[in-house]
């Protein structure tokens, strides 16, 4: 009898299933190895794309060419890329400015401007608005007699204002500054306090203003102070094209021999966002 029940049990189970063909299927997750429904696959793929951080920023270029009584050629480039992953953030910036003017008497072009620089910064947020940072930069200025200035430092920052149309963050820390000039007797290196802020304001739907400032007062000598103020107005020309008017002020209290302490640059460029 038990042997008969053993063979009959699967038949009774099949009959029970066929007797209720419209019974609701269980809502449990698919068993291991079974394919996921297409709707769930689409949702997972969409979440993965939405959560994956990407680099965003801009690249702008500008040029001037005149000929005749005055022959001048200038080129300017400026770029920024930011990778924001929520709990941390990478920021990379770079610029290059070049200019030359023709001497009408000799026919030779004389260098009037050659500047270049780059910086990188890493921010780690240990709260919603407060973060620790590490930063480094390099720059050169041929006309100012600067072969190379590099800085390396760390500190803390805080996001004081975070609204839809405006943001303001401030930073304070320590940086090591090393300056090498064409005339080696002008060389300097020192430990400095680094004070900085980044202010952004969306003036209108297509126009925005931004100002980035860094100041490096030496902790070893009150004479050694370097500062940079970068102010710009950007206009959205198309979905991905921008026009940018930029004013950059560089201040070095102990410049190279014969050079001015203060430099101003006004730059008009057109570029693309990504």
JSON list of N, CA and C in Angstrom, two decimals, residues 81-142:
[
{"chain": "A", "resi": 81, "resn": "UNK", "atom": "N", "xyz": [37.45, 70.32, -14.43]},
{"chain": "A", "resi": 81, "resn": "UNK", "atom": "CA", "xyz": [36.73, 69.04, -14.41]},
{"chain": "A", "resi": 81, "resn": "UNK", "atom": "C", "xyz": [36.50, 68.65, -12.95]},
{"chain": "A", "resi": 82, "resn": "UNK", "atom": "N", "xyz": [35.27, 68.21, -12.65]},
{"chain": "A", "resi": 82, "resn": "UNK", "atom": "CA", "xyz": [34.89, 67.87, -11.28]},
{"chain": "A", "resi": 82, "resn": "UNK", "atom": "C", "xyz": [34.22, 66.50, -11.27]},
{"chain": "A", "resi": 83, "resn": "UNK", "atom": "N", "xyz": [34.65, 65.65, -10.35]},
{"chain": "A", "resi": 83, "resn": "UNK", "atom": "CA", "xyz": [34.01, 64.36, -10.13]},
{"chain": "A", "resi": 83, "resn": "UNK", "atom": "C", "xyz": [33.48, 64.36, -8.71]},
{"chain": "A", "resi": 84, "resn": "UNK", "atom": "N", "xyz": [32.16, 64.45, -8.56]},
{"chain": "A", "resi": 84, "resn": "UNK", "atom": "CA", "xyz": [31.51, 64.52, -7.25]},
{"chain": "A", "resi": 84, "resn": "UNK", "atom": "C", "xyz": [30.80, 63.20, -6.98]},
{"chain": "A", "resi": 85, "resn": "UNK", "atom": "N", "xyz": [31.29, 62.46, -5.97]},
{"chain": "A", "resi": 85, "resn": "UNK", "atom": "CA", "xyz": [30.71, 61.17, -5.63]},
{"chain": "A", "resi": 85, "resn": "UNK", "atom": "C", "xyz": [29.94, 61.20, -4.32]},
{"chain": "A", "resi": 86, "resn": "UNK", "atom": "N", "xyz": [29.54, 62.39, -3.89]},
{"chain": "A", "resi": 86, "resn": "UNK", "atom": "CA", "xyz": [28.75, 62.51, -2.68]},
{"chain": "A", "resi": 86, "resn": "UNK", "atom": "C", "xyz": [29.62, 62.63, -1.45]},
{"chain": "A", "resi": 87, "resn": "UNK", "atom": "N", "xyz": [30.26, 61.55, -1.07]},
{"chain": "A", "resi": 87, "resn": "UNK", "atom": "CA", "xyz": [31.10, 61.59, 0.13]},
{"chain": "A", "resi": 87, "resn": "UNK", "atom": "C", "xyz": [32.50, 62.14, -0.15]},
{"chain": "A", "resi": 88, "resn": "UNK", "atom": "N", "xyz": [32.90, 62.21, -1.42]},
{"chain": "A", "resi": 88, "resn": "UNK", "atom": "CA", "xyz": [34.17, 62.82, -1.75]},
{"chain": "A", "resi": 88, "resn": "UNK", "atom": "C", "xyz": [34.08, 63.47, -3.13]},
{"chain": "A", "resi": 89, "resn": "UNK", "atom": "N", "xyz": [35.10, 64.29, -3.46]},
{"chain": "A", "resi": 89, "resn": "UNK", "atom": "CA", "xyz": [35.05, 65.08, -4.69]},
{"chain": "A", "resi": 89, "resn": "UNK", "atom": "C", "xyz": [36.47, 65.36, -5.17]},
{"chain": "A", "resi": 90, "resn": "UNK", "atom": "N", "xyz": [36.66, 65.23, -6.50]},
{"chain": "A", "resi": 90, "resn": "UNK", "atom": "CA", "xyz": [37.91, 65.58, -7.15]},
{"chain": "A", "resi": 90, "resn": "UNK", "atom": "C", "xyz": [37.69, 66.81, -8.02]},
{"chain": "A", "resi": 91, "resn": "UNK", "atom": "N", "xyz": [38.65, 67.77, -7.99]},
{"chain": "A", "resi": 91, "resn": "UNK", "atom": "CA", "xyz": [38.57, 68.96, -8.83]},
{"chain": "A", "resi": 91, "resn": "UNK", "atom": "C", "xyz": [39.92, 69.19, -9.49]},
{"chain": "A", "resi": 92, "resn": "UNK", "atom": "N", "xyz": [39.92, 69.32, -10.82]},
{"chain": "A", "resi": 92, "resn": "UNK", "atom": "CA", "xyz": [41.13, 69.57, -11.58]},
{"chain": "A", "resi": 92, "resn": "UNK", "atom": "C", "xyz": [40.92, 70.83, -12.42]},
{"chain": "A", "resi": 93, "resn": "UNK", "atom": "N", "xyz": [41.89, 71.76, -12.35]},
{"chain": "A", "resi": 93, "resn": "UNK", "atom": "CA", "xyz": [41.82, 72.99, -13.14]},
{"chain": "A", "resi": 93, "resn": "UNK", "atom": "C", "xyz": [43.13, 73.21, -13.87]},
{"chain": "A", "resi": 94, "resn": "UNK", "atom": "N", "xyz": [43.06, 73.88, -15.03]},
{"chain": "A", "resi": 94, "resn": "UNK", "atom": "CA", "xyz": [44.26, 74.19, -15.81]},
{"chain": "A", "resi": 94, "resn": "UNK", "atom": "C", "xyz": [44.00, 75.43, -16.66]},
{"chain": "A", "resi": 95, "resn": "UNK", "atom": "N", "xyz": [45.09, 76.15, -16.97]},
{"chain": "A", "resi": 95, "resn": "UNK", "atom": "CA", "xyz": [44.98, 77.32, -17.84]},
{"chain": "A", "resi": 95, "resn": "UNK", "atom": "C", "xyz": [46.28, 77.51, -18.62]},
{"chain": "A", "resi": 96, "resn": "UNK", "atom": "N", "xyz": [46.19, 78.23, -19.74]},
{"chain": "A", "resi": 96, "resn": "UNK", "atom": "CA", "xyz": [47.36, 78.55, -20.57]},
{"chain": "A", "resi": 96, "resn": "UNK", "atom": "C", "xyz": [47.07, 79.83, -21.32]},
{"chain": "A", "resi": 97, "resn": "UNK", "atom": "N", "xyz": [48.00, 80.78, -21.23]},
{"chain": "A", "resi": 97, "resn": "UNK", "atom": "CA", "xyz": [47.88, 82.06, -21.91]},
{"chain": "A", "resi": 97, "resn": "UNK", "atom": "C", "xyz": [49.19, 82.35, -22.65]},
{"chain": "A", "resi": 98, "resn": "UNK", "atom": "N", "xyz": [49.07, 82.72, -23.92]},
{"chain": "A", "resi": 98, "resn": "UNK", "atom": "CA", "xyz": [50.26, 83.00, -24.72]},
{"chain": "A", "resi": 98, "resn": "UNK", "atom": "C", "xyz": [49.99, 84.20, -25.62]},
{"chain": "A", "resi": 99, "resn": "UNK", "atom": "N", "xyz": [51.00, 85.08, -25.72]},
{"chain": "A", "resi": 99, "resn": "UNK", "atom": "CA", "xyz": [50.86, 86.24, -26.60]},
{"chain": "A", "resi": 99, "resn": "UNK", "atom": "C", "xyz": [52.20, 86.71, -27.13]},
{"chain": "A", "resi": 100, "resn": "UNK", "atom": "N", "xyz": [52.20, 87.25, -28.35]},
{"chain": "A", "resi": 100, "resn": "UNK", "atom": "CA", "xyz": [53.40, 87.82, -28.92]},
{"chain": "A", "resi": 100, "resn": "UNK", "atom": "C", "xyz": [53.03, 88.96, -29.86]},
{"chain": "A", "resi": 101, "resn": "UNK", "atom": "N", "xyz": [53.97, 89.92, -29.99]},
{"chain": "A", "resi": 101, "resn": "UNK", "atom": "CA", "xyz": [53.74, 91.10, -30.82]},
{"chain": "A", "resi": 101, "resn": "UNK", "atom": "C", "xyz": [54.93, 91.31, -31.74]},
{"chain": "A", "resi": 102, "resn": "UNK", "atom": "N", "xyz": [54.65, 91.67, -32.99]},
{"chain": "A", "resi": 102, "resn": "UNK", "atom": "CA", "xyz": [55.70, 91.84, -33.99]},
{"chain": "A", "resi": 102, "resn": "UNK", "atom": "C", "xyz": [56.35, 93.21, -33.87]},
{"chain": "A", "resi": 103, "resn": "UNK", "atom": "N", "xyz": [57.68, 93.19, -33.86]},
{"chain": "A", "resi": 103, "resn": "UNK", "atom": "CA", "xyz": [58.46, 94.43, -33.90]},
{"chain": "A", "resi": 103, "resn": "UNK", "atom": "C", "xyz": [58.52, 94.88, -35.36]},
{"chain": "A", "resi": 104, "resn": "UNK", "atom": "N", "xyz": [57.86, 96.02, -35.66]},
{"chain": "A", "resi": 104, "resn": "UNK", "atom": "CA", "xyz": [57.76, 96.47, -37.04]},
{"chain": "A", "resi": 104, "resn": "UNK", "atom": "C", "xyz": [59.12, 96.84, -37.64]},
{"chain": "A", "resi": 105, "resn": "UNK", "atom": "N", "xyz": [60.07, 97.19, -36.79]},
{"chain": "A", "resi": 105, "resn": "UNK", "atom": "CA", "xyz": [61.40, 97.57, -37.29]},
{"chain": "A", "resi": 105, "resn": "UNK", "atom": "C", "xyz": [62.22, 96.36, -37.70]},
{"chain": "A", "resi": 106, "resn": "UNK", "atom": "N", "xyz": [62.17, 95.30, -36.91]},
{"chain": "A", "resi": 106, "resn": "UNK", "atom": "CA", "xyz": [62.98, 94.11, -37.17]},
{"chain": "A", "resi": 106, "resn": "UNK", "atom": "C", "xyz": [62.21, 92.98, -37.84]},
{"chain": "A", "resi": 107, "resn": "UNK", "atom": "N", "xyz": [60.89, 93.02, -37.70]},
{"chain": "A", "resi": 107, "resn": "UNK", "atom": "CA", "xyz": [60.08, 91.93, -38.24]},
{"chain": "A", "resi": 107, "resn": "UNK", "atom": "C", "xyz": [60.00, 90.72, -37.33]},
{"chain": "A", "resi": 108, "resn": "UNK", "atom": "N", "xyz": [60.64, 90.79, -36.18]},
{"chain": "A", "resi": 108, "resn": "UNK", "atom": "CA", "xyz": [60.62, 89.66, -35.23]},
{"chain": "A", "resi": 108, "resn": "UNK", "atom": "C", "xyz": [59.45, 89.79, -34.27]},
{"chain": "A", "resi": 109, "resn": "UNK", "atom": "N", "xyz": [58.93, 88.64, -33.85]},
{"chain": "A", "resi": 109, "resn": "UNK", "atom": "CA", "xyz": [57.87, 88.61, -32.85]},
{"chain": "A", "resi": 109, "resn": "UNK", "atom": "C", "xyz": [58.48, 88.53, -31.46]},
{"chain": "A", "resi": 110, "resn": "UNK", "atom": "N", "xyz": [58.03, 89.40, -30.58]},
{"chain": "A", "resi": 110, "resn": "UNK", "atom": "CA", "xyz": [58.50, 89.42, -29.19]},
{"chain": "A", "resi": 110, "resn": "UNK", "atom": "C", "xyz": [57.43, 88.87, -28.27]},
{"chain": "A", "resi": 111, "resn": "UNK", "atom": "N", "xyz": [57.85, 88.05, -27.36]},
{"chain": "A", "resi": 111, "resn": "UNK", "atom": "CA", "xyz": [56.93, 87.42, -26.41]},
{"chain": "A", "resi": 111, "resn": "UNK", "atom": "C", "xyz": [56.35, 88.48, -25.47]},
{"chain": "A", "resi": 112, "resn": "UNK", "atom": "N", "xyz": [55.02, 88.51, -25.35]},
{"chain": "A", "resi": 112, "resn": "UNK", "atom": "CA", "xyz": [54.37, 89.45, -24.44]},
{"chain": "A", "resi": 112, "resn": "UNK", "atom": "C", "xyz": [53.66, 88.74, -23.28]},
{"chain": "A", "resi": 113, "resn": "UNK", "atom": "N", "xyz": [53.41, 87.45, -23.44]},
{"chain": "A", "resi": 113, "resn": "UNK", "atom": "CA", "xyz": [52.74, 86.71, -22.37]},
{"chain": "A", "resi": 113, "resn": "UNK", "atom": "C", "xyz": [52.93, 85.21, -22.56]},
{"chain": "A", "resi": 114, "resn": "UNK", "atom": "N", "xyz": [53.33, 84.52, -21.51]},
{"chain": "A", "resi": 114, "resn": "UNK", "atom": "CA", "xyz": [53.37, 83.06, -21.52]},
{"chain": "A", "resi": 114, "resn": "UNK", "atom": "C", "xyz": [53.19, 82.58, -20.09]},
{"chain": "A", "resi": 115, "resn": "UNK", "atom": "N", "xyz": [51.98, 82.15, -19.82]},
{"chain": "A", "resi": 115, "resn": "UNK", "atom": "CA", "xyz": [51.62, 81.70, -18.47]},
{"chain": "A", "resi": 115, "resn": "UNK", "atom": "C", "xyz": [50.91, 80.36, -18.58]},
{"chain": "A", "resi": 116, "resn": "UNK", "atom": "N", "xyz": [51.15, 79.51, -17.62]},
{"chain": "A", "resi": 116, "resn": "UNK", "atom": "CA", "xyz": [50.48, 78.22, -17.59]},
{"chain": "A", "resi": 116, "resn": "UNK", "atom": "C", "xyz": [50.40, 77.76, -16.14]},
{"chain": "A", "resi": 117, "resn": "UNK", "atom": "N", "xyz": [49.38, 76.96, -15.86]},
{"chain": "A", "resi": 117, "resn": "UNK", "atom": "CA", "xyz": [49.23, 76.44, -14.51]},
{"chain": "A", "resi": 117, "resn": "UNK", "atom": "C", "xyz": [48.20, 75.34, -14.44]},
{"chain": "A", "resi": 118, "resn": "UNK", "atom": "N", "xyz": [48.28, 74.55, -13.39]},
{"chain": "A", "resi": 118, "resn": "UNK", "atom": "CA", "xyz": [47.32, 73.47, -13.16]},
{"chain": "A", "resi": 118, "resn": "UNK", "atom": "C", "xyz": [47.22, 73.23, -11.66]},
{"chain": "A", "resi": 119, "resn": "UNK", "atom": "N", "xyz": [46.08, 72.73, -11.24]},
{"chain": "A", "resi": 119, "resn": "UNK", "atom": "CA", "xyz": [45.89, 72.41, -9.83]},
{"chain": "A", "resi": 119, "resn": "UNK", "atom": "C", "xyz": [44.96, 71.21, -9.70]},
{"chain": "A", "resi": 120, "resn": "UNK", "atom": "N", "xyz": [45.11, 70.50, -8.60]},
{"chain": "A", "resi": 120, "resn": "UNK", "atom": "CA", "xyz": [44.24, 69.38, -8.28]},
{"chain": "A", "resi": 120, "resn": "UNK", "atom": "C", "xyz": [43.86, 69.43, -6.81]},
{"chain": "A", "resi": 121, "resn": "UNK", "atom": "N", "xyz": [42.63, 69.05, -6.51]},
{"chain": "A", "resi": 121, "resn": "UNK", "atom": "CA", "xyz": [42.16, 69.09, -5.12]},
{"chain": "A", "resi": 121, "resn": "UNK", "atom": "C", "xyz": [41.24, 67.90, -4.85]},
{"chain": "A", "resi": 122, "resn": "UNK", "atom": "N", "xyz": [41.41, 67.31, -3.68]},
{"chain": "A", "resi": 122, "resn": "UNK", "atom": "CA", "xyz": [40.55, 66.20, -3.25]},
{"chain": "A", "resi": 122, "resn": "UNK", "atom": "C", "xyz": [39.85, 66.60, -1.96]},
{"chain": "A", "resi": 123, "resn": "UNK", "atom": "N", "xyz": [38.53, 66.46, -1.94]},
{"chain": "A", "resi": 123, "resn": "UNK", "atom": "CA", "xyz": [37.72, 66.77, -0.76]},
{"chain": "A", "resi": 123, "resn": "UNK", "atom": "C", "xyz": [37.05, 65.51, -0.24]},
{"chain": "A", "resi": 124, "resn": "UNK", "atom": "N", "xyz": [37.12, 65.32, 1.07]},
{"chain": "A", "resi": 124, "resn": "UNK", "atom": "CA", "xyz": [36.42, 64.19, 1.70]},
{"chain": "A", "resi": 124, "resn": "UNK", "atom": "C", "xyz": [35.44, 64.76, 2.74]},
{"chain": "A", "resi": 125, "resn": "UNK", "atom": "N", "xyz": [34.15, 64.51, 2.53]},
{"chain": "A", "resi": 125, "resn": "UNK", "atom": "CA", "xyz": [33.11, 65.05, 3.41]},
{"chain": "A", "resi": 125, "resn": "UNK", "atom": "C", "xyz": [32.88, 64.10, 4.59]},
{"chain": "A", "resi": 126, "resn": "UNK", "atom": "N", "xyz": [33.19, 64.58, 5.81]},
{"chain": "A", "resi": 126, "resn": "UNK", "atom": "CA", "xyz": [32.88, 63.78, 6.99]},
{"chain": "A", "resi": 126, "resn": "UNK", "atom": "C", "xyz": [31.59, 64.24, 7.65]},
{"chain": "A", "resi": 127, "resn": "UNK", "atom": "N", "xyz": [30.92, 65.24, 7.07]},
{"chain": "A", "resi": 127, "resn": "UNK", "atom": "CA", "xyz": [29.55, 65.60, 7.41]},
{"chain": "A", "resi": 127, "resn": "UNK", "atom": "C", "xyz": [28.93, 66.19, 6.15]},
{"chain": "A", "resi": 128, "resn": "UNK", "atom": "N", "xyz": [27.68, 66.59, 6.23]},
{"chain": "A", "resi": 128, "resn": "UNK", "atom": "CA", "xyz": [26.99, 67.05, 5.03]},
{"chain": "A", "resi": 128, "resn": "UNK", "atom": "C", "xyz": [27.65, 68.27, 4.42]},
{"chain": "A", "resi": 129, "resn": "UNK", "atom": "N", "xyz": [28.21, 69.18, 5.24]},
{"chain": "A", "resi": 129, "resn": "UNK", "atom": "CA", "xyz": [28.75, 70.43, 4.72]},
{"chain": "A", "resi": 129, "resn": "UNK", "atom": "C", "xyz": [30.21, 70.68, 5.08]},
{"chain": "A", "resi": 130, "resn": "UNK", "atom": "N", "xyz": [30.83, 69.82, 5.85]},
{"chain": "A", "resi": 130, "resn": "UNK", "atom": "CA", "xyz": [32.21, 70.02, 6.28]},
{"chain": "A", "resi": 130, "resn": "UNK", "atom": "C", "xyz": [33.09, 68.92, 5.71]},
{"chain": "A", "resi": 131, "resn": "UNK", "atom": "N", "xyz": [34.28, 69.30, 5.25]},
{"chain": "A", "resi": 131, "resn": "UNK", "atom": "CA", "xyz": [35.14, 68.34, 4.58]},
{"chain": "A", "resi": 131, "resn": "UNK", "atom": "C", "xyz": [36.61, 68.64, 4.87]},
{"chain": "A", "resi": 132, "resn": "UNK", "atom": "N", "xyz": [37.43, 67.62, 4.69]},
{"chain": "A", "resi": 132, "resn": "UNK", "atom": "CA", "xyz": [38.88, 67.77, 4.71]},
{"chain": "A", "resi": 132, "resn": "UNK", "atom": "C", "xyz": [39.37, 67.77, 3.27]},
{"chain": "A", "resi": 133, "resn": "UNK", "atom": "N", "xyz": [40.44, 68.49, 3.00]},
{"chain": "A", "resi": 133, "resn": "UNK", "atom": "CA", "xyz": [40.92, 68.56, 1.63]},
{"chain": "A", "resi": 133, "resn": "UNK", "atom": "C", "xyz": [42.44, 68.42, 1.57]},
{"chain": "A", "resi": 134, "resn": "UNK", "atom": "N", "xyz": [42.91, 67.98, 0.42]},
{"chain": "A", "resi": 134, "resn": "UNK", "atom": "CA", "xyz": [44.32, 67.99, 0.05]},
{"chain": "A", "resi": 134, "resn": "UNK", "atom": "C", "xyz": [44.43, 68.65, -1.30]},
{"chain": "A", "resi": 135, "resn": "UNK", "atom": "N", "xyz": [45.42, 69.52, -1.49]},
{"chain": "A", "resi": 135, "resn": "UNK", "atom": "CA", "xyz": [45.51, 70.26, -2.74]},
{"chain": "A", "resi": 135, "resn": "UNK", "atom": "C", "xyz": [46.95, 70.50, -3.15]},
{"chain": "A", "resi": 136, "resn": "UNK", "atom": "N", "xyz": [47.15, 70.64, -4.45]},
{"chain": "A", "resi": 136, "resn": "UNK", "atom": "CA", "xyz": [48.47, 70.94, -4.99]},
{"chain": "A", "resi": 136, "resn": "UNK", "atom": "C", "xyz": [48.33, 71.73, -6.27]},
{"chain": "A", "resi": 137, "resn": "UNK", "atom": "N", "xyz": [49.32, 72.57, -6.59]},
{"chain": "A", "resi": 137, "resn": "UNK", "atom": "CA", "xyz": [49.25, 73.38, -7.80]},
{"chain": "A", "resi": 137, "resn": "UNK", "atom": "C", "xyz": [50.65, 73.66, -8.33]},
{"chain": "A", "resi": 138, "resn": "UNK", "atom": "N", "xyz": [50.74, 73.93, -9.63]},
{"chain": "A", "resi": 138, "resn": "UNK", "atom": "CA", "xyz": [51.98, 74.36, -10.28]},
{"chain": "A", "resi": 138, "resn": "UNK", "atom": "C", "xyz": [51.64, 75.50, -11.24]},
{"chain": "A", "resi": 139, "resn": "UNK", "atom": "N", "xyz": [52.57, 76.44, -11.39]},
{"chain": "A", "resi": 139, "resn": "UNK", "atom": "CA", "xyz": [52.35, 77.51, -12.35]},
{"chain": "A", "resi": 139, "resn": "UNK", "atom": "C", "xyz": [53.69, 78.13, -12.77]},
{"chain": "A", "resi": 140, "resn": "UNK", "atom": "N", "xyz": [53.67, 78.75, -13.95]},
{"chain": "A", "resi": 140, "resn": "UNK", "atom": "CA", "xyz": [54.86, 79.41, -14.48]},
{"chain": "A", "resi": 140, "resn": "UNK", "atom": "C", "xyz": [54.44, 80.68, -15.20]},
{"chain": "A", "resi": 141, "resn": "UNK", "atom": "N", "xyz": [55.32, 81.68, -15.20]},
{"chain": "A", "resi": 141, "resn": "UNK", "atom": "CA", "xyz": [55.04, 82.96, -15.84]},
{"chain": "A", "resi": 141, "resn": "UNK", "atom": "C", "xyz": [56.36, 83.52, -16.36]},
{"chain": "A", "resi": 142, "resn": "UNK", "atom": "N", "xyz": [56.59, 83.41, -17.65]},
{"chain": "A", "resi": 142, "resn": "UNK", "atom": "CA", "xyz": [57.86, 83.79, -18.24]},
{"chain": "A", "resi": 142, "resn": "UNK", "atom": "C", "xyz": [58.14, 85.29, -18.11]}
]
